[in-house]
Tab-separated table of C-alpha atoms in Angstrom:
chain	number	residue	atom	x	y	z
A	1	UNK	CA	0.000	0.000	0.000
A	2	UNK	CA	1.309	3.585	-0.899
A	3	UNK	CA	1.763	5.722	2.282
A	4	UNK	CA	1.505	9.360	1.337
A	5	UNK	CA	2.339	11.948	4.196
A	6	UNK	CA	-0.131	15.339	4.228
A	7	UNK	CA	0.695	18.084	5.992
A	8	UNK	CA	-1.306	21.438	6.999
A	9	UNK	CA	0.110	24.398	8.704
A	10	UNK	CA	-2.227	26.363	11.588
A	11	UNK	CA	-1.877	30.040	12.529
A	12	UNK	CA	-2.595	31.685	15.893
A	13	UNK	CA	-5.930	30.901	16.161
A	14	UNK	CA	-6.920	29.584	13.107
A	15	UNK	CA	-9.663	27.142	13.575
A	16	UNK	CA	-8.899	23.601	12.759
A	17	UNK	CA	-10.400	22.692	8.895
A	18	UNK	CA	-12.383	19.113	8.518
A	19	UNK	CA	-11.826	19.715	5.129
A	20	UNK	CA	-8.390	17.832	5.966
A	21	UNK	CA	-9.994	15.435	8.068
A	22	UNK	CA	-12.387	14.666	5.084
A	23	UNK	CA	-9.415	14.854	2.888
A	24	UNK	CA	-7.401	12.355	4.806
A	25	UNK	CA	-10.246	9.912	4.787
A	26	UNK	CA	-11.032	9.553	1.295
A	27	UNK	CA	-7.097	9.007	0.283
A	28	UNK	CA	-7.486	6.239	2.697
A	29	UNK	CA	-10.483	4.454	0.988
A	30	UNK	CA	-9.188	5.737	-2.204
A	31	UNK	CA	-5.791	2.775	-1.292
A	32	UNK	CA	-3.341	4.742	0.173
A	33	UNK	CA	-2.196	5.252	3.727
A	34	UNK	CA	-2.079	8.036	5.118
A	35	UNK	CA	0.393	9.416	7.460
A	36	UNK	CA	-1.274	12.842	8.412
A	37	UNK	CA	0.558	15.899	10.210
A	38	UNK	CA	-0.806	19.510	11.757
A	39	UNK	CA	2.146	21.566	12.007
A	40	UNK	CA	0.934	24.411	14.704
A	41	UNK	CA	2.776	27.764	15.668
A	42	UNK	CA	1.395	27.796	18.702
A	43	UNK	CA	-0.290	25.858	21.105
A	44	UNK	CA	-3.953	25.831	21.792
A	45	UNK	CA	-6.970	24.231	23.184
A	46	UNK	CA	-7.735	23.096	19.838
A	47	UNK	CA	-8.455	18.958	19.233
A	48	UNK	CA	-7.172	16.817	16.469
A	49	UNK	CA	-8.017	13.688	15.200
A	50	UNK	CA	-6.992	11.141	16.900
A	51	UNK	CA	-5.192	9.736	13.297
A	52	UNK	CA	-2.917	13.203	12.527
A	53	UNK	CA	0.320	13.882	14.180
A	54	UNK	CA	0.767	17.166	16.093
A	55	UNK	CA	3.585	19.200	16.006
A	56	UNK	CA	4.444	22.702	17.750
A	57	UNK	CA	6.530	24.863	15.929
A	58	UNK	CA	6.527	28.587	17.796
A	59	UNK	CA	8.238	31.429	16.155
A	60	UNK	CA	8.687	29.480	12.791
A	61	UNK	CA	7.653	30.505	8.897
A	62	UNK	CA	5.700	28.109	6.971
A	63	UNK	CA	9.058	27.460	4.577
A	64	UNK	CA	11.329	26.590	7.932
A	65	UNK	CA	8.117	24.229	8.813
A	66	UNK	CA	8.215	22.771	5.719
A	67	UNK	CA	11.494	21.985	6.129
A	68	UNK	CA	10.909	20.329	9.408
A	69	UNK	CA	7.570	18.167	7.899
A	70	UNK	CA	9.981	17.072	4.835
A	71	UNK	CA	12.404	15.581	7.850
A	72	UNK	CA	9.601	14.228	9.651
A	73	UNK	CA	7.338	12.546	7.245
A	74	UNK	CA	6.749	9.083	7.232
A	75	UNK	CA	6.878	8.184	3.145
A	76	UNK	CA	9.015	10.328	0.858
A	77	UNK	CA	5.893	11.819	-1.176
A	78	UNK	CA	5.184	14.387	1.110
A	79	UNK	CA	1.876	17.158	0.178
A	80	UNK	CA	1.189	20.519	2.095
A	81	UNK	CA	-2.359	22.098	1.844
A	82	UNK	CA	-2.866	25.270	4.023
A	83	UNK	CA	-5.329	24.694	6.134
A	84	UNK	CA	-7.515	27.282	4.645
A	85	UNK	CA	-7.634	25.996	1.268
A	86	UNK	CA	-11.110	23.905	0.267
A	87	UNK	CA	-9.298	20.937	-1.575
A	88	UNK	CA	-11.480	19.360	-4.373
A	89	UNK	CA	-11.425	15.620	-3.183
A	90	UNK	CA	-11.319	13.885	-6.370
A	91	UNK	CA	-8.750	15.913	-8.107
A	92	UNK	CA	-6.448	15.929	-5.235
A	93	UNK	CA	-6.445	12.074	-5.292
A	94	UNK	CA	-5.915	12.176	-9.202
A	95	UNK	CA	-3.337	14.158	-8.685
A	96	UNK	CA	-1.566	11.800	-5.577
A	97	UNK	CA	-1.893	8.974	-7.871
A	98	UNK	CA	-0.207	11.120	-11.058
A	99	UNK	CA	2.545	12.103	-8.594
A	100	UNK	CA	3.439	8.265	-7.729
A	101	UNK	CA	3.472	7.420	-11.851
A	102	UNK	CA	5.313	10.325	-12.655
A	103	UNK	CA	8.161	9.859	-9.787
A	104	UNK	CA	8.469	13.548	-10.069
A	105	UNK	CA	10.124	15.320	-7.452
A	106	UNK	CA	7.120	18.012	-6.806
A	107	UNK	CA	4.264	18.630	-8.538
A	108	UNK	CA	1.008	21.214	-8.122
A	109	UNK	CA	-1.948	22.285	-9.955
A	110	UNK	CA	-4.012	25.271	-10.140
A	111	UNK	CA	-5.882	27.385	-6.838
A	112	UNK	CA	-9.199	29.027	-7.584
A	113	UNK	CA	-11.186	31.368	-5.487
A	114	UNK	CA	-14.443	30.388	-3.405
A	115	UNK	CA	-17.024	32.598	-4.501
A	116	UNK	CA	-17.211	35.636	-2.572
A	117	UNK	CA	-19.160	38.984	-3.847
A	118	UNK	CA	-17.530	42.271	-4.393
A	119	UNK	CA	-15.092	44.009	-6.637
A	120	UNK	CA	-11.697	43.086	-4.544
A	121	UNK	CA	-12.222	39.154	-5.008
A	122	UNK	CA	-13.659	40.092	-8.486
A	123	UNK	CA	-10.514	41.401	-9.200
A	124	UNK	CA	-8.630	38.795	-7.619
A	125	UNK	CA	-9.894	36.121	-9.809
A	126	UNK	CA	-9.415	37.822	-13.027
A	127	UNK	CA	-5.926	38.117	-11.783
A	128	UNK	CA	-5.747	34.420	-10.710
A	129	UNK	CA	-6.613	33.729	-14.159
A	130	UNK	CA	-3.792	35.310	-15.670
A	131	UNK	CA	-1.135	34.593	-13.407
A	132	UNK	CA	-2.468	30.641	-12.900
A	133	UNK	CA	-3.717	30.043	-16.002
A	134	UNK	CA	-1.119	31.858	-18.307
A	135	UNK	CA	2.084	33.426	-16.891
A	136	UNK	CA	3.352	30.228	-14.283
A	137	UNK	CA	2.220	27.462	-17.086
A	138	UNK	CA	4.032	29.287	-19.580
A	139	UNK	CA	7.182	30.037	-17.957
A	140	UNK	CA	7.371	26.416	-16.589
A	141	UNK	CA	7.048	25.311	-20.545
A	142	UNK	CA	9.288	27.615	-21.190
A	143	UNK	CA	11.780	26.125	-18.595
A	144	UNK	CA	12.171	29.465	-16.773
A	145	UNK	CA	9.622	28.923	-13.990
A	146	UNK	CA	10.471	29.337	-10.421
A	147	UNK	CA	7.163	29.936	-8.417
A	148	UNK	CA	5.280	26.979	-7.370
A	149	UNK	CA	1.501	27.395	-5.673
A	150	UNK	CA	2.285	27.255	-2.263
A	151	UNK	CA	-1.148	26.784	-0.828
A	152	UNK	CA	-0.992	22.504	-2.335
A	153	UNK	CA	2.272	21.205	-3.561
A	154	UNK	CA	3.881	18.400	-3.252
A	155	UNK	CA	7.443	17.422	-2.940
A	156	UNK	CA	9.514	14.450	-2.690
A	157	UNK	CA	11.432	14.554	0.482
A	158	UNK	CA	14.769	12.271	-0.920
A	159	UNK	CA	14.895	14.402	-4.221
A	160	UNK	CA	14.150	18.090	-2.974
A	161	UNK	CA	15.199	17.242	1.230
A	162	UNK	CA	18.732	17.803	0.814
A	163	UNK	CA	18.009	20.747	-2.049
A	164	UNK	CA	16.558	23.299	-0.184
A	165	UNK	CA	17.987	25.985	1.547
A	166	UNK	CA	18.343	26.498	5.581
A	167	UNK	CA	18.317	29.697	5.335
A	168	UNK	CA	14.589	31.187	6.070
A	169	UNK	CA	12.065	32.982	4.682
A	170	UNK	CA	8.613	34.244	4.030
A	171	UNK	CA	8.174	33.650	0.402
A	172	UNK	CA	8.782	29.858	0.393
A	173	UNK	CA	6.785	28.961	-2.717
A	174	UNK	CA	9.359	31.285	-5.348
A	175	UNK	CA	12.383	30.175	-2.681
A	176	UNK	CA	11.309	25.934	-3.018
A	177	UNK	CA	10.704	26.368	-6.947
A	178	UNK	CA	13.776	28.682	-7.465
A	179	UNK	CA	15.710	25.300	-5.503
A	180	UNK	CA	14.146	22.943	-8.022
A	181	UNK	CA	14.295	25.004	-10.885
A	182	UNK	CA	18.023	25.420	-10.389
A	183	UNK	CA	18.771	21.703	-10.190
A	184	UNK	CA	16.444	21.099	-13.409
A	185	UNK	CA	14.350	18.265	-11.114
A	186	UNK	CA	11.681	16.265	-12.856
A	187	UNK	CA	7.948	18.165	-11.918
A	188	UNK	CA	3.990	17.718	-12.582
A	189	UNK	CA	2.419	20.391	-13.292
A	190	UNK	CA	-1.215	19.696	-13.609
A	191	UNK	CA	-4.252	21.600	-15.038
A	192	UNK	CA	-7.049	20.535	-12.666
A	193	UNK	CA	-7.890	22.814	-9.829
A	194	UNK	CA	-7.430	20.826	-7.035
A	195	UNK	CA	-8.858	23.484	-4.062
A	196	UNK	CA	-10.180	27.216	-3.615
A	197	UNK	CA	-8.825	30.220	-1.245
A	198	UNK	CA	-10.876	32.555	0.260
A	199	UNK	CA	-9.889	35.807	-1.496
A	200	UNK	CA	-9.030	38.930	0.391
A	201	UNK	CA	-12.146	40.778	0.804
A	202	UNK	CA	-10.501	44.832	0.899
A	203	UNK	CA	-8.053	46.846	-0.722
A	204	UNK	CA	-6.424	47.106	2.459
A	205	UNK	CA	-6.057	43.006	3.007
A	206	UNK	CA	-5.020	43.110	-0.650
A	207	UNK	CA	-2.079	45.787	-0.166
A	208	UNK	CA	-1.025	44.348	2.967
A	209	UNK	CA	-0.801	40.648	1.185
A	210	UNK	CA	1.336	42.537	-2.338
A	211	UNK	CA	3.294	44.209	0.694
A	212	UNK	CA	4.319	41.015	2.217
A	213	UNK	CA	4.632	39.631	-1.055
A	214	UNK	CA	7.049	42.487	-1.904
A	215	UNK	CA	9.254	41.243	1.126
A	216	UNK	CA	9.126	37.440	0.151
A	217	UNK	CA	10.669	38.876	-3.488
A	218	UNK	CA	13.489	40.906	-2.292
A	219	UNK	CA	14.778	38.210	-0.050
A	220	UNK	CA	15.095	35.122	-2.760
A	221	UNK	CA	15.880	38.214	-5.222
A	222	UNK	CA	18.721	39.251	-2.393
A	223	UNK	CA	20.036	35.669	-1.731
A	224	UNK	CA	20.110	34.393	-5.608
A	225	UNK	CA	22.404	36.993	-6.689
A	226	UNK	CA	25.322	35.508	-8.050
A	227	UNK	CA	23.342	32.097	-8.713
A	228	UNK	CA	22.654	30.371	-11.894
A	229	UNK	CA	18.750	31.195	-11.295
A	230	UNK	CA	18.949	34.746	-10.487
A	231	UNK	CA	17.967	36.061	-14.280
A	232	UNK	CA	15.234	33.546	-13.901
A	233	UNK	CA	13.842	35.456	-10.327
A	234	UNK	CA	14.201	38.325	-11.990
A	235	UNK	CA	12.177	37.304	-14.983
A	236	UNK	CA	9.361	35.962	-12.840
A	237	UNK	CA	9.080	40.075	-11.000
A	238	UNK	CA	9.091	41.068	-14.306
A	239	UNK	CA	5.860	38.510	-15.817
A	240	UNK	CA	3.911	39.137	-12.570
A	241	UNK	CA	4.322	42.581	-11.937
A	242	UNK	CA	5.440	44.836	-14.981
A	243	UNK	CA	3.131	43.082	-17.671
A	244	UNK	CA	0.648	45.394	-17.521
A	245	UNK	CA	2.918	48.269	-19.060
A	246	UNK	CA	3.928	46.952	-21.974
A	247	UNK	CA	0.033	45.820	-22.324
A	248	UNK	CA	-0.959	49.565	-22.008
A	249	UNK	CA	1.608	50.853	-24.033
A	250	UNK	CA	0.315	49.064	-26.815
A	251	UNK	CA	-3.045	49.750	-26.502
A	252	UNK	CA	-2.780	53.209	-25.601
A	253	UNK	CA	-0.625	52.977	-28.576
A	254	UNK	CA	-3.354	51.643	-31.092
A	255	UNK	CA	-5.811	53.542	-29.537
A	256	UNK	CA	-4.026	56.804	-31.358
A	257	UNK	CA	-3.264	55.177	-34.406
A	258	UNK	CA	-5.660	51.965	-34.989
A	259	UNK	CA	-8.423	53.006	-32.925
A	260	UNK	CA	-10.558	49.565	-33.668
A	261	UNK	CA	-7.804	47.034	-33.293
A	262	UNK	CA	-7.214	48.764	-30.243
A	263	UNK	CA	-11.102	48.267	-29.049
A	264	UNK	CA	-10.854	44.881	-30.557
A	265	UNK	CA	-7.666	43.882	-28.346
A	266	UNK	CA	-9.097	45.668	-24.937
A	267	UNK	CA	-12.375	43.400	-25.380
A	268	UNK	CA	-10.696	40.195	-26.659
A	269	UNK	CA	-8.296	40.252	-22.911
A	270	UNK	CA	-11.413	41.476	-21.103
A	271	UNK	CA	-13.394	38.496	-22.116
A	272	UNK	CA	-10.720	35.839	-21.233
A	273	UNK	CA	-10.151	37.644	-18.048
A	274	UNK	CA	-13.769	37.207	-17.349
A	275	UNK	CA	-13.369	33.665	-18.652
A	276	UNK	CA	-16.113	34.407	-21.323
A	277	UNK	CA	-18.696	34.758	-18.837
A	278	UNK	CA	-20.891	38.600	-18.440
A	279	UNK	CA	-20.748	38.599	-14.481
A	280	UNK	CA	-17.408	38.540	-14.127
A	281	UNK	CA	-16.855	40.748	-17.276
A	282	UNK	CA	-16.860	44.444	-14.811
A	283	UNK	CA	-14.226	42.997	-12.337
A	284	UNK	CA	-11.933	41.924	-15.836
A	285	UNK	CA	-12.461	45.804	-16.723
A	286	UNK	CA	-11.393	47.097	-13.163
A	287	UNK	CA	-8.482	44.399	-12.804
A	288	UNK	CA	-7.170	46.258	-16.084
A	289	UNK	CA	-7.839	49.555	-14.397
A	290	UNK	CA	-6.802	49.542	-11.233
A	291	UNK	CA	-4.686	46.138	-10.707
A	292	UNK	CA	-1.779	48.210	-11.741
A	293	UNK	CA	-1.940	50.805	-8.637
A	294	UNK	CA	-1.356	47.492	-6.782
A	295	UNK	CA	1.484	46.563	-8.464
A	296	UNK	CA	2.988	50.221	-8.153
A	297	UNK	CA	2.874	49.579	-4.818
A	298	UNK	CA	4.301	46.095	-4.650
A	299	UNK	CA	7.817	47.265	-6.573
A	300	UNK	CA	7.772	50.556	-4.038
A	301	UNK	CA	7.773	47.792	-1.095
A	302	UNK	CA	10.517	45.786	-2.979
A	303	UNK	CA	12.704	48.330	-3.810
A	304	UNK	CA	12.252	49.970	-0.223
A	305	UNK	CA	13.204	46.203	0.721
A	306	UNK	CA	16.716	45.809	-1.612
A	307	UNK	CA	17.564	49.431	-0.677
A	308	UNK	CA	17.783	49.443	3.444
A	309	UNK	CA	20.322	47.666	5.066
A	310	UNK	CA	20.967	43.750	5.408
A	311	UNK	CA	19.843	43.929	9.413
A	312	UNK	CA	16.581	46.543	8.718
A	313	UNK	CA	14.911	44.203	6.047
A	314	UNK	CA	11.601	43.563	7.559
C-alpha cells in the first residue's frame, strides 16, 4: 500500500479545517495510507483527530516548517495544503496517484477562489486567471519557472530534502521552486484545480498581502544573486508585476493610431479575463484599471526592501 504523508500548517488561532480530516479519509479508501501531520505555531486548546500527528513549531515561517515536515514525514511523497484551502477531493487524489506514476520530485496544480461577492475578489480572480492560467504554465514550458503554488504542492522529500535551503524565509513557494528550478528536477504540473482560497475581501487586506509579497521577493531576489537562477527570479518580477505596461503601451498605442484594433484587443483580454462569462466581465475591466496601482505599490515595497540595510529588512 502507498503511504503518502499530508501536511497542513495552523496560525494563531486559526480554527482547525475538517476539510483535511475529510481529505485524509477519502485518500485512505481511495488505497493509500495516510500518514497525516498539523504543524501548529502555537499551542492551543484546539483537538485533532486522533489519526494526525501534532507538532508545535513557535516562532517558525511556513518554509522553515516545511522543512521540518519534509524531515519528519513518514513516506518520501510528502503534500502541504494550508489549512484554509477547500481541496477538491477527487482531483487531489488524481493528482496523488499522477505524482506516484510520474516519480516527479514536486508537482502542483491550479488554486481558484471560493465565490465571494464584491469588486476586490472580483478582481482577484481575473488576476488568478492570468497569473495561474497563463504566466506560471508558460514560464514552466518555457523552462524558466520558479514559483510553485504554495497553498498545495507536493514534494519528494529524498529528491528536494537535501536541495533546499536552511536559510529562512517568508516567500517559500518562489524560494522551493527557485531550488528545483536550479537543479532542473523532474515536476507535474497539472491543469485541474485541485482546491479554492478565500480571497481577500478589501483593498487594504489586498495591499497588505502585495506588501508582504514584496518582502518574500526581495529576499530570494537578495540571496540568488550571483546564482545560476537569479535572471530567472528576476524574470518571474518582471511577468507578474510589470506586464501590464507593456500591455498599455500598446493599446494606448493603437488607440491613437488603430483606434478599432485597439477596441478589438481591450475586449478580446477582457473576455478571457472574465473567462467568457458577463458577471465577471466588470471585475476583468477594473483588474485592467486599477490592478496596476497594486502593483505600483508592490515594486515601491521591494525596492524599499533591496535598498535598506541587510539587518533593517523587515
Amino acid at each position: 500500500m502507498q503511504m503518502l504523508s499530508i501536511v497542513t500548517f495552523i496560525h494563531g488561532r486559526e480554527v482547525f479545517s475538517e476539510d483535511f480530516t475529510a481529505l485524509c479519509a477519502a485518500l485512505t479508501r481511495a488505497g493509500y495510507e495516510v500518514d497525516p501531520i498539523v504543524l501548529c505555531d502555537q499551542r492551543g486548546g484546539e483537538k485533532f483527530p486522533a489519526s494526525c500527528r501534532y507538532h508545535v513549531t513557535p516562532g517558525t515561517t511556513k518554509y522553515a516548517r516545511i522543512l521540518f515536515a519534509l524531515e519528519h514525514a513518514r513516506s518520501d511523497l510528502v503534500f502541504f495544503i494550508d489549512n484554509d484551502i477547500t481541496p477538491d477531493v477527487e482531483a487531489f487524489a488524481a493528482f496523488a496517484g499522477a505524482c506516484i506514476a510520474a516519480g516527479c520530485a514536486a508537482g502542483w496544480g491550479r488554486i481558484g477562489s471560493t465565490p465571494a461577492p464584491g469588486a476586490v475578489p472580483g478582481m482577484i480572480r481575473a488576476d488568478k486567471r492570468l497569473s495561474h492560467d497563463l504566466i506560471r504554465p508558460l514560464l514552466w514550458k518555457t523552462r524558466t519557472g520558479i514559483s510553485i503554488p504554495g497553498q498545495i504542492f507536493m514534494l519528494d522529500r529524498i529528491q528536494t530534502g537535501k536541495l533546499l535551503g536552511r536559510q529562512d524565509t517568508v516567500f517559500d513557494d518562489l524560494t522551493i521552486g527557485a531550488a528545483i528550478r536550479g537543479q532542473h528536477l523532474p515536476i507535474l504540473s497539472s491543469g485541474a484545480v485541485l482546491g479554492r482560497e478565500r480571497p481577500c475581501r478589501t483593498m487594504g487586506e489586498l495591499i497588505c498581502q502585495r506588501r508582504r509579497w514584496a518582502r518574500g521577493f526581495s529576499q530570494v531576489l537578495v540571496s540568488s544573486r550571483g546564482h545560476r537562477v537569479f535572471p530567472l527570479v528576476i524574470l518571474h518580477g518582471l511577468a507578474y508585476h510589470f506586464l501590464w505596461i507593456p500591455f498599455w503601451a500598446v493599446s494606448l498605442f493603437l488607440l491613437i493610431w488603430a483606434p478599432v484594433p485597439a477596441l478589438m484587443l481591450l475586449a478580446a483580454v477582457i473576455l478571457w479575463l472574465a473567462r467568457f462569462t458577463v458577471r465577471e466581465l466588470p471585475w476583468a475591466v477594473l483588474y485592467l484599471a486599477l490592478f496596476p496601482g497594486v502593483h505600483c505599490i508592490w515594486s515601491a515595497t521591494l525596492i524599499r526592501e533591496c535598498c535598506a540595510p541587510a539587518d533593517h529588512r523587515t
